[in-house]
Coordinates of C-alpha atoms and ligand atoms in Angstrom, one line a residue:
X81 CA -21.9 -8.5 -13.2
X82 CA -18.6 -7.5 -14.4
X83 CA -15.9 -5.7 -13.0
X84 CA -13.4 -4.1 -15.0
X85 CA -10.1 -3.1 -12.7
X86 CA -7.4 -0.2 -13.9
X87 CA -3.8 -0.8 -12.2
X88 CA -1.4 1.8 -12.7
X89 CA 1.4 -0.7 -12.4
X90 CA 1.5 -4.4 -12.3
X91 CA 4.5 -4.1 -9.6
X92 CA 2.7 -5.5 -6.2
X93 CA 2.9 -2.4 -3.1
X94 CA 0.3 -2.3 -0.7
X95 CA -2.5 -0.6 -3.2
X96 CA -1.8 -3.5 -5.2
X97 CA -1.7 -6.3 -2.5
X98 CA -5.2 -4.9 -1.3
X99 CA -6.5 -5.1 -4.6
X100 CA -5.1 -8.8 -4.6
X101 CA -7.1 -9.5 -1.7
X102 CA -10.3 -7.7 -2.8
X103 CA -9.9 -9.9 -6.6
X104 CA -10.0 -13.5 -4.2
X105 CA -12.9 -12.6 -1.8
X106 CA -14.9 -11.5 -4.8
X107 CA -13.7 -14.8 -7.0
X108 CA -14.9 -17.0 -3.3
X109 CA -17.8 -15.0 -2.8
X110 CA -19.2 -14.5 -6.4
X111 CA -17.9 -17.0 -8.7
X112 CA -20.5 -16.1 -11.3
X113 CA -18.9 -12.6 -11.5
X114 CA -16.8 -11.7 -14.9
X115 CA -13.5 -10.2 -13.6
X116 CA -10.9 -8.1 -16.2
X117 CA -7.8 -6.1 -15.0
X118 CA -5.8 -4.1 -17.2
X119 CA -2.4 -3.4 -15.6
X120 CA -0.1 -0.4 -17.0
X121 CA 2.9 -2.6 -16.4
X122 CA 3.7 -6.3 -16.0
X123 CA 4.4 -7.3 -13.1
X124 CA 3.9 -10.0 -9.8
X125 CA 0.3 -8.7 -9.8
X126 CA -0.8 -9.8 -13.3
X127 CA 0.5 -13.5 -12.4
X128 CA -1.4 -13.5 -9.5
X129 CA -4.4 -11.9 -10.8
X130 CA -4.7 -14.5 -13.7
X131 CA -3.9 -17.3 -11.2
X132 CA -6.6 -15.9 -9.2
X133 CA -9.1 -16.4 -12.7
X134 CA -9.3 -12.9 -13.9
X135 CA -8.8 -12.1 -17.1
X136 CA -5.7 -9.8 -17.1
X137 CA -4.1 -7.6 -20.1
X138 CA -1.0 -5.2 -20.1
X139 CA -1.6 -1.9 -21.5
X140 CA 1.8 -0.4 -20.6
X141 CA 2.1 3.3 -19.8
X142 CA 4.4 5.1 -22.2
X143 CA 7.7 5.2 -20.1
X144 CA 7.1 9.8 -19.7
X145 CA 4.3 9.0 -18.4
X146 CA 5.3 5.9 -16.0
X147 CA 7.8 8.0 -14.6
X148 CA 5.9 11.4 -13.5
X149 CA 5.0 11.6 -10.1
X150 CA 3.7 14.6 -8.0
X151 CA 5.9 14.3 -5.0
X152 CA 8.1 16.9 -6.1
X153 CA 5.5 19.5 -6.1
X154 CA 5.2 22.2 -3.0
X155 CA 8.8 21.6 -3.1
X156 CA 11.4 24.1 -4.4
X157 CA 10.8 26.4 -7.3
X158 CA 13.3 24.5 -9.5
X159 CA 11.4 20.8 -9.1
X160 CA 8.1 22.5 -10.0
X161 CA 10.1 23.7 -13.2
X162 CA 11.1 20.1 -13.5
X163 CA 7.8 18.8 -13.0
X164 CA 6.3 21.1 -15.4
X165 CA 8.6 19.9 -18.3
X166 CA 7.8 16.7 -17.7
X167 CA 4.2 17.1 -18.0
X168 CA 4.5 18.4 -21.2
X169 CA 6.8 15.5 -22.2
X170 CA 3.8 13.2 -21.1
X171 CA 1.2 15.1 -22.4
X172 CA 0.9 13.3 -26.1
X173 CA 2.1 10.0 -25.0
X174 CA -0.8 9.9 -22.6
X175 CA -3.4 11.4 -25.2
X176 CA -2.4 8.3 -27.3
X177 CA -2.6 5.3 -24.4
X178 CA -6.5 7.0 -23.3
X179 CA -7.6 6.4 -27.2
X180 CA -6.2 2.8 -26.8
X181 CA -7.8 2.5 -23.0
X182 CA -11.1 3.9 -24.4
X183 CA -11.0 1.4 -26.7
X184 CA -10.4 -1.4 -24.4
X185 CA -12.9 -0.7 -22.1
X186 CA -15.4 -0.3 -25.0
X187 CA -14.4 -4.0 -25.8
X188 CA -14.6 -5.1 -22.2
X189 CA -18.5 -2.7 -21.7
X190 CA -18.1 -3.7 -17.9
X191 CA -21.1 -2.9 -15.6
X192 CA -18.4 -0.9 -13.2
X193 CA -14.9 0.6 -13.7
X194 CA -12.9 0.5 -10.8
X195 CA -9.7 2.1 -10.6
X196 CA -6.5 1.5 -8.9
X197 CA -3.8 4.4 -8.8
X198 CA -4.0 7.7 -9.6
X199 CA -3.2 7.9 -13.1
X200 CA -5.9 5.3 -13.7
X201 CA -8.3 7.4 -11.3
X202 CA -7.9 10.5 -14.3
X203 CA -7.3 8.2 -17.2
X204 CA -10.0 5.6 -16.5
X205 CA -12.7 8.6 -15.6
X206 CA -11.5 10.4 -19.2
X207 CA -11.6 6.4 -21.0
X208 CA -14.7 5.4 -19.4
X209 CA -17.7 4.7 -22.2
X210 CA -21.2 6.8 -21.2
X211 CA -23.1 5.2 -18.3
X212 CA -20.4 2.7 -17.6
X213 CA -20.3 3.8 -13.9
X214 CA -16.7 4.4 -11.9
X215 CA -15.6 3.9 -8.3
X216 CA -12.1 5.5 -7.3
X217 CA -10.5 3.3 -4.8
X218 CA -8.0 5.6 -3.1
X219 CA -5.3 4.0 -1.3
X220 CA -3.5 7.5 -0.3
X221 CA -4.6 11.3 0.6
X222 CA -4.4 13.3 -2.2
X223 CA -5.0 16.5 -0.2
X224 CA -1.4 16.2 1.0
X225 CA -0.6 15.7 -2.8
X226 CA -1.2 19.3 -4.8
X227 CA -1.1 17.9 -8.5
X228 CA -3.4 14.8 -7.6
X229 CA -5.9 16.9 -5.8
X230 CA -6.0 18.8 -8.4
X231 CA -6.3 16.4 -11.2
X232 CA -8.8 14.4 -8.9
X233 CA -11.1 17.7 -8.3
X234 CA -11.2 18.1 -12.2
X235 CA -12.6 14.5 -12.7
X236 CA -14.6 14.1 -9.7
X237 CA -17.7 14.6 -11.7
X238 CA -17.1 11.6 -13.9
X239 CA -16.6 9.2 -10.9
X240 CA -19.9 7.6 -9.3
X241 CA -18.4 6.2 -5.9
X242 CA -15.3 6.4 -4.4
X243 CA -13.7 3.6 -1.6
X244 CA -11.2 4.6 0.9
X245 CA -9.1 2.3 2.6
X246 CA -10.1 4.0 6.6
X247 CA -12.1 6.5 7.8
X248 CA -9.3 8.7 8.4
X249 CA -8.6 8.9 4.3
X250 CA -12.2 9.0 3.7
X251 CA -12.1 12.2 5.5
X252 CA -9.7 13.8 2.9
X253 CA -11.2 12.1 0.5
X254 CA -14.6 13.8 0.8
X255 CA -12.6 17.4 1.2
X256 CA -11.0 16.7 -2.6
X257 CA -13.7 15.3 -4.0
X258 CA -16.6 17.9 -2.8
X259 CA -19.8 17.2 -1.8
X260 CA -21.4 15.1 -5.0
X261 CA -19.1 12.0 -4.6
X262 CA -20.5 9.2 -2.1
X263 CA -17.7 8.3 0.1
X264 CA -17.5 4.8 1.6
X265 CA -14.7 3.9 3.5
X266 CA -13.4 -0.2 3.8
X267 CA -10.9 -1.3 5.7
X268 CA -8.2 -3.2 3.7
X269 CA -8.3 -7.3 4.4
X270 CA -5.2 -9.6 4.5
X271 CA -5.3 -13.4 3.6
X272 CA -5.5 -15.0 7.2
X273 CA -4.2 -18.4 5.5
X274 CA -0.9 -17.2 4.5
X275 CA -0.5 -14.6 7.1
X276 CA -0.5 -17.2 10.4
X277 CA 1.2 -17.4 13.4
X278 CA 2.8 -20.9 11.8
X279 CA 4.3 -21.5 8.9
X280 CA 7.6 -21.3 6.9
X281 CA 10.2 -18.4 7.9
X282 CA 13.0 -17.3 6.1
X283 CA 16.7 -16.5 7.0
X284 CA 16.9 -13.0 7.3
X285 CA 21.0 -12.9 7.7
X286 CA 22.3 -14.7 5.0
X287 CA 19.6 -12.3 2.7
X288 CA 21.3 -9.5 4.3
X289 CA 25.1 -10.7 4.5
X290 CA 25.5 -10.9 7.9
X291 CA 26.8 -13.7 9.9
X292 CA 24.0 -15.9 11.3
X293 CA 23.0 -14.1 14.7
X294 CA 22.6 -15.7 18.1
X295 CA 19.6 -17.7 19.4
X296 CA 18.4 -15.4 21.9
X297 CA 18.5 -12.1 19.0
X298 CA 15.4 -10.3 19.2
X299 CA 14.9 -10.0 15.2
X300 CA 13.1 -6.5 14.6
X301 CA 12.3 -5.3 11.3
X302 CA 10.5 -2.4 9.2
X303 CA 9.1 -3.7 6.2
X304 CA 8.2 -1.3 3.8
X305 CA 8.6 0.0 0.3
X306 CA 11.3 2.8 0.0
X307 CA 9.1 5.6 0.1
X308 CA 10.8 8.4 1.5
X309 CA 7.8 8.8 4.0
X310 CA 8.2 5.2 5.6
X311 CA 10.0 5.8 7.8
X312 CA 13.7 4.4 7.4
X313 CA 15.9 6.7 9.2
X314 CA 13.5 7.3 12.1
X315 CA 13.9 3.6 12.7
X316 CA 17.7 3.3 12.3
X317 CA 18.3 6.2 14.9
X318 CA 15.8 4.4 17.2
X319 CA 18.5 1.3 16.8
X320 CA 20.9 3.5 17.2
X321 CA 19.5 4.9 20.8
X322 CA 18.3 1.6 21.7
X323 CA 18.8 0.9 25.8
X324 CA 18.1 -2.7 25.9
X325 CA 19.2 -5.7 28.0
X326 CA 18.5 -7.8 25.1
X327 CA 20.4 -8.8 22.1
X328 CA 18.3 -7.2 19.0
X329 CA 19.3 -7.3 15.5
X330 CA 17.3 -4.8 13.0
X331 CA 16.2 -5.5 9.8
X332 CA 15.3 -3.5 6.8
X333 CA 13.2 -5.3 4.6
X334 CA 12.0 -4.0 1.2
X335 CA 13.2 -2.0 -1.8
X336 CA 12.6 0.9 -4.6
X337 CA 9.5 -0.1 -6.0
X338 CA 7.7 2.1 -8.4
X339 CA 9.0 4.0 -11.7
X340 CA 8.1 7.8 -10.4
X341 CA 11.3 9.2 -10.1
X342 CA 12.7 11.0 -6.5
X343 CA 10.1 9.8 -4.4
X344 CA 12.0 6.7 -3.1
X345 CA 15.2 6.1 -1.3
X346 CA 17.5 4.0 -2.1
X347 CA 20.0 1.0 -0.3
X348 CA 22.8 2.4 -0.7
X349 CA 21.5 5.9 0.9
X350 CA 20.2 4.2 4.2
X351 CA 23.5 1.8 4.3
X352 CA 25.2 4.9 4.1
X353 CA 22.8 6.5 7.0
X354 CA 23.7 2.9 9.3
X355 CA 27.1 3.3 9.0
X356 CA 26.8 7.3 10.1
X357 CA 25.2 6.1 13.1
X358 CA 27.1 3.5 14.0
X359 CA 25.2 0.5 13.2
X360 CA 27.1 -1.7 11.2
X361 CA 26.6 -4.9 12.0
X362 CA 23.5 -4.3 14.4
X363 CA 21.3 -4.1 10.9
X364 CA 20.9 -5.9 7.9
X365 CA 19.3 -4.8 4.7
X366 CA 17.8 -7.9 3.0
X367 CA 16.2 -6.2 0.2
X368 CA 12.2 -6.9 -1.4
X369 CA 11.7 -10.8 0.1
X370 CA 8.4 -12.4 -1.8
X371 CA 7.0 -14.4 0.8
X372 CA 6.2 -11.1 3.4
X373 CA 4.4 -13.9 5.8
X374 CA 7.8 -15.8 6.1
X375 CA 9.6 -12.4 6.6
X376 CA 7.1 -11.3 9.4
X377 CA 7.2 -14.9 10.9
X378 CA 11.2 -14.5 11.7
X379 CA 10.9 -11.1 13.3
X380 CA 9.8 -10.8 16.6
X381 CA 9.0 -7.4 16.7
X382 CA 7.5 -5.6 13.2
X383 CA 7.7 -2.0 13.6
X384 CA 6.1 0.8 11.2
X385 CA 7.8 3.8 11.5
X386 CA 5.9 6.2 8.8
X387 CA 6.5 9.9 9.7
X388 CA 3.2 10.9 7.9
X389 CA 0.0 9.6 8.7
X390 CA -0.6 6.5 7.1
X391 CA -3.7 6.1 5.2
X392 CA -3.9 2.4 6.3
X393 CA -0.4 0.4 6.8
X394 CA -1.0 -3.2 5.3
X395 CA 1.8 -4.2 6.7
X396 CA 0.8 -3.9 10.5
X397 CA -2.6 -5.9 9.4
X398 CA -0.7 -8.4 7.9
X399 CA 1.9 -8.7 11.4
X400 CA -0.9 -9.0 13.3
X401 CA -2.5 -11.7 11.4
X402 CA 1.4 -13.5 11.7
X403 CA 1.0 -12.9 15.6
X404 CA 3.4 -10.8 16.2
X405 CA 3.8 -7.8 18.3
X406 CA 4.1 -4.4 16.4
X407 CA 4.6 -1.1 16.8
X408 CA 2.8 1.6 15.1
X409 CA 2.9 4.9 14.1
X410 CA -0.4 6.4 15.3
X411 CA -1.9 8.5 12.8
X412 CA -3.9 8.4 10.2
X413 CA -5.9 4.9 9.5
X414 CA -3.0 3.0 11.1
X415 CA -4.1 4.6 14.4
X416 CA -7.8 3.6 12.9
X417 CA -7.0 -0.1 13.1
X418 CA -5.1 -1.0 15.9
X419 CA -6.0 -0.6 20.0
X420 CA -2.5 0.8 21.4
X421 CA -1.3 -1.1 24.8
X422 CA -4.1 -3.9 23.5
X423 CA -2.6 -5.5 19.7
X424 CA -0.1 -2.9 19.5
X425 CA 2.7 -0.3 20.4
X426 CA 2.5 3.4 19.4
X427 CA 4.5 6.1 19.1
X428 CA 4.5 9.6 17.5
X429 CA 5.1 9.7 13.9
X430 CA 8.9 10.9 13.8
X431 CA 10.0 10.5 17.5
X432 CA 12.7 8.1 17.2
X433 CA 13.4 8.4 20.9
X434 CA 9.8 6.9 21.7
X435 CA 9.8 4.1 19.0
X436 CA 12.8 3.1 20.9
X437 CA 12.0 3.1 24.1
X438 CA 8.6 1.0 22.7
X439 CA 11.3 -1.3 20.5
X440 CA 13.4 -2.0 24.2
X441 CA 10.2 -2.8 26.0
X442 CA 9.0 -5.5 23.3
X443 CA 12.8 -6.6 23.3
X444 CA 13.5 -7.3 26.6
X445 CA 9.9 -8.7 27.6
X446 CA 9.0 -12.3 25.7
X447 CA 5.6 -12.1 27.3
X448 CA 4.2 -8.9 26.0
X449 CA 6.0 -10.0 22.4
X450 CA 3.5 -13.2 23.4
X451 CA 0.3 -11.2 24.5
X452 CA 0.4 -8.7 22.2
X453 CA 0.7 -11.2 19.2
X454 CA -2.4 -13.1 20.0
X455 CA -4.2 -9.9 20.6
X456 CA -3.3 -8.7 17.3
X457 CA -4.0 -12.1 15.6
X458 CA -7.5 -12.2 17.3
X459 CA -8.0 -8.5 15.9
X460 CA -6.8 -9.7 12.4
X461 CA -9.6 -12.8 12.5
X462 CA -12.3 -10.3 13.1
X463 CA -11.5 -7.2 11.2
X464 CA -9.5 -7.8 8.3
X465 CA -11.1 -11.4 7.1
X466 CA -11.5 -11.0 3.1
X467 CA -14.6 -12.2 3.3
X468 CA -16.1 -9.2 5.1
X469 CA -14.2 -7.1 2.2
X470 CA -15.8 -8.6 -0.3
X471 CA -18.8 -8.2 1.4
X472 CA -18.7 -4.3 1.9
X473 CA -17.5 -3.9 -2.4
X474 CA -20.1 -6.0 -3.4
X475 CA -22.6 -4.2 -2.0
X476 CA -21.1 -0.6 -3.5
X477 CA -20.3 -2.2 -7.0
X478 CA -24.3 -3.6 -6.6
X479 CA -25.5 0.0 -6.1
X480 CA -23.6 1.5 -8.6
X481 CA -25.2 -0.8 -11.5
X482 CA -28.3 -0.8 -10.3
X483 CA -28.3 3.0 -9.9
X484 CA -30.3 5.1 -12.7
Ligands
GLC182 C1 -1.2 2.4 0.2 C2 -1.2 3.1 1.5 C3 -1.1 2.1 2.6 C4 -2.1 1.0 2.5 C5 -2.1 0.5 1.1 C6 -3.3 -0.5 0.8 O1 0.0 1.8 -0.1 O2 -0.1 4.0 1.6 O3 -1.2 2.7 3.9 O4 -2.0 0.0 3.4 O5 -2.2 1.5 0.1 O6 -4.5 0.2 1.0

């Protein structure tokens, strides 16, 4: 068998780290396999990928076409104008890189196609040689995303599976795609080595300038990418409103990750958005940390804050797996994987005055922090082992070469 991956960038956010995951259960699982990725940038993930044995090349994405992104339609008037100029700017570049993926993956003649990313969801279904078969692995709903629903519905008859990353995005999944495209949804895994209860942690306050805080801080953090949708100033007001007999500290971890342009905030907005509300001092922005274990290790409370639904939330699996107590924002798949009051807080995407009152009750009680983190460690052994995901792809990636 081999397995030809598309990544639309080589930087590492959570579509990315899930496909990282997926590459090392199938490398324990099926050694025999052949595994190539062509990434459309370089990046962390093409190191790890090639540590990890597979067979990695950078095609890069001309830089119009890097840079287009569909947040900004269903906006105003004005950004679709914007939008629309830019497609046409992209339009030959990206004519030009499918001639030189077709070719690729004519070289490669892998038994399956699977793409990560959007652009390689339309590009890799355009590129892909006859009867080489090709499973979408969506990562995000594209129903709340006009352009790629669009784009997707066009090409849904040149894609043989797709994977979703819950059931909840499966749901939309099937909706965009229509009836002829087998939907399988599998949950994302996390690597239950790295992200443990014990291990290194990292100093959180020198990264983020701040004078080294007191031993009884409670340390709670979001750890995100700056996506506008993550969540960032919900949970800066919910520091700001914060009623707690405890000492916490807040931490924003993460930074602007991708190339598309508008859809991300950026550190010097939200420092702007703490001082407005009065927080100097009480939060530190530590920027993109590597070792995300070590970050999560430090905190004593990881909180998610997305105000749309989020189609899984890596980060809450991989808190859990650390042991420690989160709080979630409970829709979408991230409701999917968690049991609220059991492994996890909840609140409603967007209420800040919930996620607080959630944030003072982990703060000011050591033994629910303790409880819950166990609970959500146990829930991390069983659910999100990379062993089971390998299990669930390799039975979809068997079907699809076996199928007629
Ligand atoms: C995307 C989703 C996120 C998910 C990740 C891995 O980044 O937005 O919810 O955890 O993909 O599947």
């Amino acid at each position: 068998m081999k397995i030809l991956f598309l990544s639309s960038t080589g930087q590492t956010g959570g579509a990315e780290a899930a496909l990282l995951d997926l590459l090392a259960g199938l490398r324990a699982s099926q050694p025999q396999w052949a595994l190539a990725l062509v990434a459309a940038s370089d990046g962390p993930l093409v190191e790890r990928a090639r540590t990890l044995g597979v067979a990695v090349r950078v095609l890069s994405f001309p830089a119009s076409l890097a840079r287009l992104g569909d947040w900004a339609l269903g906006r105003s008037a004005w950004a679709r104008v914007r939008m629309g100029v830019r497609v046409l700017a992209a339009a030959g570049p990206a004519w030009l890189y499918l001639q030189r993926l077709r070719r690729v993956m004519r070289q490669e003649a892998p038994d399956v196609v699977h793409t990560n990313g959007l652009k390689m969801h339309v590009l890799g279904s355009w590129a892909r040689p006859a009867r080489t078969r090709v499973l979408w692995h969506l990562h995000d709903y594209a129903g709340r995303r006009p352009l790629a629903a669009a784009l997707l519905r066009r090409c849904a008859d040149r894609c043989s599976a797709v994977v979703t990353n819950s059931r909840s995005v499966a749901e939309d999944a099937a909706r965009v795609c229509g009836p002829d495209v087998t939907v399988h949804p599998i949950w994302n895994a996390v690597d239950l080595g790295r992200f443990a209860p014990h291990g290194p942690t990292v100093d959180l306050d020198q990264l983020s300038g701040l004078p080294a805080a007191g031993p009884a801080t409670v340390r709670v953090g979001l750890v995100a990418t700056f996506a506008r949708w993550k969540g960032h100033r919900v949970f800066l007001e919910a520091l700001a409103r914060l009623r707690s007999s405890a000492d916490v500290r807040g931490y924003v971890v993460g930074g602007a990750l991708y190339e598309t342009d508008g859809s991300q905030m950026s550190i010097e907005e939200l420092r702007r958005d703490a001082a407005a509300l009065g927080l100097d001092g009480r939060v530190g922005f530590t920027g993109v940390v590597s070792d995300a274990a070590a970050v999560m290790r430090t905190l004593d409370v990881v909180v998610h804050a997305s105000t749309d639904p989020e189609p899984f939330g890596l980060v809450i699996a991989e808190a859990m797996a650390c042991g420690r107590a989160v709080i979630v924002s409970a829709a979408g798949g991230a409701a999917e994987i968690v049991t609220a009051g059991h492994d996890a807080l909840t609140h409603t995407p967007g209420d800040a005055g919930a996620l607080a009152m959630a944030i003072a009750r982990l703060a000011d009680d050591e033994d629910l922090r303790v409880r819950m983190g166990r609970a959500g460690r146990a829930t991390a052994e069983r659910a999100f082992t990379r062993e089971r995901l390998a299990r669930e792809f390799v039975s979809v990636y068997q079907a699809l070469a076996t199928a007629s």
